[in-house]
Structures are given as C-alpha cells and as structure tokens.
Amino acid sequence: MSEHTDQDAPSQPTETRRRPGLTARLRTYLLAGIVVTAPIGITIYLAVLFVEFVDGQMRGLVPAEYDPIRYLPFDIPGLGVLALLLMLLVVGFFAAGLIGRMVFRLGESLIDRVPVVRSVYGALKQIFETVFADSSSSFREVVLVEYPRRGLWAVGFITGRTRGEVRERIDRDLVNVFLPTTPNPTSGFLLFVPRDDLVHLDMSVEEGIKMVISAGIVTPPRAATGDADEVSPTAGS
C-alpha cells in the first residue's frame, strides 16, 4: 500500500526558479524606456533643430517691415519652412515653362564658362538629379558583394548598369554597386562588379539602409519564399 502511494505521488521540483531581483527589474525597465523614448525623442529634437535652422535662414532674407514676428505677440515655428516650400514650388513652376527653361539654360551656359564653379555645379546637379529621379535611376536593389576579400561579404545597392568607357574597357556585364559605410550611408565606395558575382537579396532598399545604419542590429525578416541556406550568386540576374 505504501509503495503504491509513493509511485502515484507527484514529483516535486528539485529547485525553484529564482525571480529576478529589484536591481535586474529596474535595469530592464530602464532599458525598455530608453528603447521606446529614444527614437521618438531624437526624431523630435532633430525636427525642431531643422525647423529652427530654416526659420532663421529664411527670416534673414525677409525685409524687417515684412517680418510677421513684428506684428504678432508670439513666434510661429515653421513659417520659414512654409516659405521655403512655397518658394520651391514657384521656382519649379517657373522652371517647367518655356521661358523658365530658357533662363536656366542661359544661367548654366554662364556657369560653364567658370572652370571651378562648373565642376562643382555639374557634380551637385548630377547628384540631385540621381537622388530625386525615378527608382530606375537610383538605388534599385540590395545585393551582397564579396568585399574587401574573398570570404567576406558587404551590403551594397545597385545603381544601374555600367556604361561608357568603363564598360568598353572591360568587356563584361558590369553593374554599378554603391557600397555604403556604417553608420553613415551617405559615404561609401563605387564598385563596378560583374553581375554574376553578386548575391541578390529579397529585402527592400529601405530595409537595406536600415541594416547598414544600425550596423546589422536591425535585420529585416527574410522573405517566405526560398531557402535561407541556399542562395545562388546568379539569382535575379
């Protein structure tokens, strides 16, 4: 009878799980608070700095008698940003017309006669046209490049097919790949890579930029299609 009772009795846990102490819980709460508030706080802070900077610059261009601050008992943040947007709209509307195009072509012809200025202007114009162009002319796809040596891989962005003298000198199917630096993706390297040497990724360009800025901390979830362990270097070509 006693043996039967001992066998049916539930087994008692050998050891109980210790609850985290007060210090550990406070540390967890503190880190959670930082994770939640830091992105919001930094974003608001940078937005305020941008608005204040633009307001200050635009206010310096407005004559004192037309400054609305002189006639209002309080400051209205964002008036400079609004004025800048209106000015850009007016310039864009003027530049889209026939007379505007003629005026800007005349101005560019004058700039082309100044040696140093024309180089700076040409480079800046090309950069802005590339950044604000259609997706076919900007970052198109996220890829992996074997860089800086074999066995090491870096995240890059395809910007287009290689053309011109580079394409003629190297008789291969090359693509332009921008290799950004971390955590500042505005600087980096331009590589001319054979298409067959690239590993095409499923992540979007925005997800790739987030991954670069966060130094790999923010990793986008892999797409449901395909096998994560089997990636063909020629996929997507």
Short mmCIF file of C-alpha atoms in Angstrom, two decimals:
data_model
loop_
_atom_site.label_atom_id
_atom_site.label_comp_id
_atom_site.label_asym_id
_atom_site.label_seq_id
_atom_site.Cartn_x
_atom_site.Cartn_y
_atom_site.Cartn_z
CA MET A 1 0.00 0.00 0.00
CA SER A 2 2.78 2.37 0.86
CA GLU A 3 4.65 1.56 -2.35
CA HIS A 4 1.56 2.37 -4.43
CA THR A 5 1.18 5.72 -2.67
CA ASP A 6 4.80 6.65 -3.29
CA GLN A 7 4.53 5.90 -7.01
CA ASP A 8 1.33 7.91 -7.51
CA ALA A 9 2.57 10.98 -5.64
CA PRO A 10 3.54 13.84 -7.98
CA SER A 11 7.23 14.53 -8.20
CA GLN A 12 8.33 17.72 -6.50
CA PRO A 13 10.63 20.10 -8.41
CA THR A 14 14.18 19.79 -7.25
CA GLU A 15 14.77 23.53 -7.39
CA THR A 16 12.61 26.62 -7.80
CA ARG A 17 13.30 29.29 -10.39
CA ARG A 18 14.64 32.41 -8.75
CA ARG A 19 12.82 35.63 -9.52
CA PRO A 20 14.98 38.49 -10.75
CA GLY A 21 15.98 40.90 -8.08
CA LEU A 22 14.94 44.51 -7.79
CA THR A 23 18.12 45.77 -9.49
CA ALA A 24 17.63 43.49 -12.50
CA ARG A 25 14.00 44.52 -12.88
CA LEU A 26 14.85 48.22 -12.64
CA ARG A 27 17.54 47.75 -15.27
CA THR A 28 15.04 46.02 -17.57
CA TYR A 29 12.50 48.80 -17.13
CA LEU A 30 15.17 51.45 -17.76
CA LEU A 31 16.35 49.80 -20.99
CA ALA A 32 12.75 49.39 -22.17
CA GLY A 33 12.09 53.06 -21.50
CA ILE A 34 15.20 54.07 -23.46
CA VAL A 35 14.26 51.87 -26.41
CA VAL A 36 10.75 53.36 -26.53
CA THR A 37 11.54 57.04 -25.95
CA ALA A 38 14.97 57.48 -27.56
CA PRO A 39 13.89 57.18 -31.23
CA ILE A 40 10.90 59.47 -30.66
CA GLY A 41 12.89 62.00 -28.67
CA ILE A 42 15.80 62.14 -31.12
CA THR A 43 13.42 62.47 -34.08
CA ILE A 44 11.54 65.35 -32.45
CA TYR A 45 14.82 67.03 -31.45
CA LEU A 46 16.23 66.83 -34.99
CA ALA A 47 12.94 68.08 -36.45
CA VAL A 48 12.96 71.07 -34.09
CA LEU A 49 16.57 71.86 -35.00
CA PHE A 50 15.74 71.69 -38.70
CA VAL A 51 12.71 73.95 -38.36
CA GLU A 52 14.63 76.48 -36.26
CA PHE A 53 17.53 76.50 -38.73
CA VAL A 54 15.29 77.03 -41.76
CA ASP A 55 13.23 79.67 -39.95
CA GLY A 56 16.39 81.57 -39.02
CA GLN A 57 17.81 81.43 -42.54
CA MET A 58 14.56 82.47 -44.21
CA ARG A 59 13.92 85.26 -41.71
CA GLY A 60 17.24 86.81 -42.70
CA LEU A 61 16.01 87.06 -46.30
CA VAL A 62 12.76 88.82 -45.41
CA PRO A 63 12.83 92.61 -45.00
CA ALA A 64 12.18 93.74 -41.46
CA GLU A 65 8.95 95.54 -42.35
CA TYR A 66 7.51 92.31 -43.78
CA ASP A 67 8.59 90.08 -40.93
CA PRO A 68 5.38 88.68 -39.35
CA ILE A 69 7.11 88.37 -35.99
CA ARG A 70 6.98 92.16 -35.66
CA TYR A 71 3.19 92.13 -35.84
CA LEU A 72 2.47 89.05 -33.74
CA PRO A 73 2.80 88.78 -29.95
CA PHE A 74 4.28 85.28 -30.27
CA ASP A 75 6.58 83.31 -32.53
CA ILE A 76 5.09 80.83 -35.01
CA PRO A 77 7.52 77.98 -35.68
CA GLY A 78 7.58 76.59 -39.18
CA LEU A 79 6.92 79.81 -41.10
CA GLY A 80 10.38 79.59 -42.64
CA VAL A 81 9.77 76.01 -43.75
CA LEU A 82 6.43 77.01 -45.26
CA ALA A 83 8.04 79.95 -47.05
CA LEU A 84 10.80 77.68 -48.38
CA LEU A 85 8.26 75.19 -49.73
CA LEU A 86 6.30 77.96 -51.44
CA MET A 87 9.49 79.35 -52.95
CA LEU A 88 10.50 75.93 -54.29
CA LEU A 89 7.03 75.47 -55.79
CA VAL A 90 7.25 78.83 -57.54
CA VAL A 91 10.73 78.09 -58.87
CA GLY A 92 9.65 74.64 -60.04
CA PHE A 93 6.58 76.06 -61.77
CA PHE A 94 8.71 78.70 -63.47
CA ALA A 95 11.40 76.18 -64.48
CA ALA A 96 8.82 73.87 -66.06
CA GLY A 97 7.74 76.57 -68.51
CA LEU A 98 9.38 77.51 -71.78
CA ILE A 99 10.68 80.86 -70.57
CA GLY A 100 11.98 79.31 -67.36
CA ARG A 101 13.89 76.62 -69.25
CA MET A 102 15.46 79.27 -71.48
CA VAL A 103 16.52 81.34 -68.47
CA PHE A 104 18.05 78.35 -66.68
CA ARG A 105 19.88 77.24 -69.82
CA LEU A 106 21.33 80.73 -70.12
CA GLY A 107 22.42 80.60 -66.49
CA GLU A 108 24.03 77.18 -66.97
CA SER A 109 25.88 78.42 -70.04
CA LEU A 110 27.34 81.24 -67.96
CA ILE A 111 28.33 78.82 -65.18
CA ASP A 112 30.04 76.52 -67.71
CA ARG A 113 32.49 79.32 -68.50
CA VAL A 114 33.85 79.39 -64.94
CA PRO A 115 36.34 76.49 -64.55
CA VAL A 116 35.98 75.60 -60.86
CA VAL A 117 32.34 76.57 -60.44
CA ARG A 118 31.19 74.49 -63.41
CA SER A 119 32.78 71.35 -61.95
CA VAL A 120 31.10 71.83 -58.57
CA TYR A 121 27.77 72.75 -60.16
CA GLY A 122 27.87 69.80 -62.56
CA ALA A 123 28.62 67.31 -59.79
CA LEU A 124 25.90 68.68 -57.49
CA LYS A 125 23.35 68.78 -60.30
CA GLN A 126 24.04 65.17 -61.23
CA ILE A 127 23.78 64.05 -57.59
CA PHE A 128 20.43 65.78 -57.06
CA GLU A 129 19.05 64.52 -60.36
CA THR A 130 20.04 60.99 -59.37
CA VAL A 131 18.61 61.22 -55.85
CA PHE A 132 15.27 62.69 -56.94
CA ALA A 133 14.92 60.70 -60.14
CA ASP A 134 12.76 57.63 -60.64
CA SER A 135 13.62 54.39 -58.92
CA SER A 136 15.19 53.12 -62.16
CA SER A 137 17.90 55.76 -61.83
CA SER A 138 18.52 55.49 -58.07
CA PHE A 139 19.02 52.55 -55.71
CA ARG A 140 17.31 49.64 -57.41
CA GLU A 141 18.22 46.51 -55.49
CA VAL A 142 20.08 45.28 -52.41
CA VAL A 143 22.91 42.86 -53.08
CA LEU A 144 25.82 41.19 -51.34
CA VAL A 145 29.31 41.88 -52.65
CA GLU A 146 32.35 39.80 -51.77
CA TYR A 147 34.39 42.66 -50.31
CA PRO A 148 37.10 43.52 -49.22
CA ARG A 149 38.39 39.99 -49.85
CA ARG A 150 37.06 36.56 -50.68
CA GLY A 151 35.02 35.07 -47.87
CA LEU A 152 33.84 38.46 -46.54
CA TRP A 153 30.56 39.96 -47.69
CA ALA A 154 29.23 43.52 -47.64
CA VAL A 155 25.80 45.01 -48.33
CA GLY A 156 25.61 47.10 -51.49
CA PHE A 157 23.00 48.80 -53.67
CA ILE A 158 22.74 48.51 -57.43
CA THR A 159 22.50 51.96 -59.03
CA GLY A 160 22.40 50.89 -62.66
CA ARG A 161 24.26 49.18 -65.47
CA THR A 162 27.84 50.20 -66.19
CA ARG A 163 28.11 52.26 -69.35
CA GLY A 164 30.60 54.44 -71.14
CA GLU A 165 34.34 53.97 -71.17
CA VAL A 166 34.37 51.61 -68.17
CA ARG A 167 32.01 49.24 -70.00
CA GLU A 168 34.08 49.44 -73.18
CA ARG A 169 37.40 48.82 -71.44
CA ILE A 170 36.13 45.79 -69.52
CA ASP A 171 34.17 43.58 -71.86
CA ARG A 172 31.89 42.05 -69.23
CA ASP A 173 28.34 42.54 -67.97
CA LEU A 174 29.08 45.00 -65.16
CA VAL A 175 26.72 46.82 -62.80
CA ASN A 176 27.32 49.88 -60.65
CA VAL A 177 27.19 48.99 -56.96
CA PHE A 178 27.31 51.60 -54.21
CA LEU A 179 28.92 50.18 -51.08
CA PRO A 180 27.92 52.41 -48.12
CA THR A 181 29.81 52.83 -44.88
CA THR A 182 28.37 52.22 -41.42
CA PRO A 183 26.68 54.04 -39.69
CA ASN A 184 26.80 56.89 -42.24
CA PRO A 185 25.43 55.55 -45.54
CA THR A 186 25.96 58.85 -47.37
CA SER A 187 29.63 57.97 -47.86
CA GLY A 188 30.98 54.82 -49.41
CA PHE A 189 32.59 53.27 -52.47
CA LEU A 190 31.55 52.87 -56.09
CA LEU A 191 32.31 49.38 -57.40
CA PHE A 192 31.92 48.01 -60.92
CA VAL A 193 31.01 44.39 -60.26
CA PRO A 194 30.27 41.57 -62.72
CA ARG A 195 26.60 40.69 -62.42
CA ASP A 196 27.37 37.00 -61.89
CA ASP A 197 29.44 37.82 -58.78
CA LEU A 198 26.52 39.40 -56.92
CA VAL A 199 24.12 37.76 -54.48
CA HIS A 200 20.69 39.35 -54.86
CA LEU A 201 18.67 39.85 -51.66
CA ASP A 202 14.91 39.94 -51.19
CA MET A 203 14.93 42.88 -48.76
CA SER A 204 13.83 46.31 -49.94
CA VAL A 205 16.19 49.25 -50.34
CA GLU A 206 14.75 50.87 -47.20
CA GLU A 207 15.37 47.71 -45.20
CA GLY A 208 18.91 47.51 -46.53
CA ILE A 209 19.63 51.10 -45.50
CA LYS A 210 18.25 50.43 -42.01
CA MET A 211 20.52 47.41 -41.74
CA VAL A 212 23.57 49.47 -42.73
CA ILE A 213 22.77 52.37 -40.39
CA SER A 214 22.19 50.04 -37.42
CA ALA A 215 25.40 48.09 -38.13
CA GLY A 216 23.38 44.91 -38.53
CA ILE A 217 21.37 45.31 -35.32
CA VAL A 218 18.15 45.88 -37.26
CA THR A 219 17.82 42.86 -39.55
CA PRO A 220 14.72 42.59 -41.75
CA PRO A 221 12.85 39.27 -41.69
CA ARG A 222 13.64 37.05 -44.61
CA ALA A 223 11.02 36.60 -47.30
CA ALA A 224 8.91 33.49 -47.04
CA THR A 225 9.98 32.21 -50.45
CA GLY A 226 13.25 30.39 -50.95
CA ASP A 227 15.67 28.60 -48.69
CA ALA A 228 17.83 30.72 -46.41
CA ASP A 229 20.68 28.25 -46.65
CA GLU A 230 20.72 28.03 -50.43
CA VAL A 231 21.41 31.33 -52.18
CA SER A 232 22.51 31.32 -55.77
CA PRO A 233 25.03 34.01 -56.76
CA THR A 234 23.31 34.34 -60.12
CA ALA A 235 19.80 34.73 -58.72
CA GLY A 236 17.89 37.64 -60.14
CA SER A 237 20.32 38.22 -63.00
#
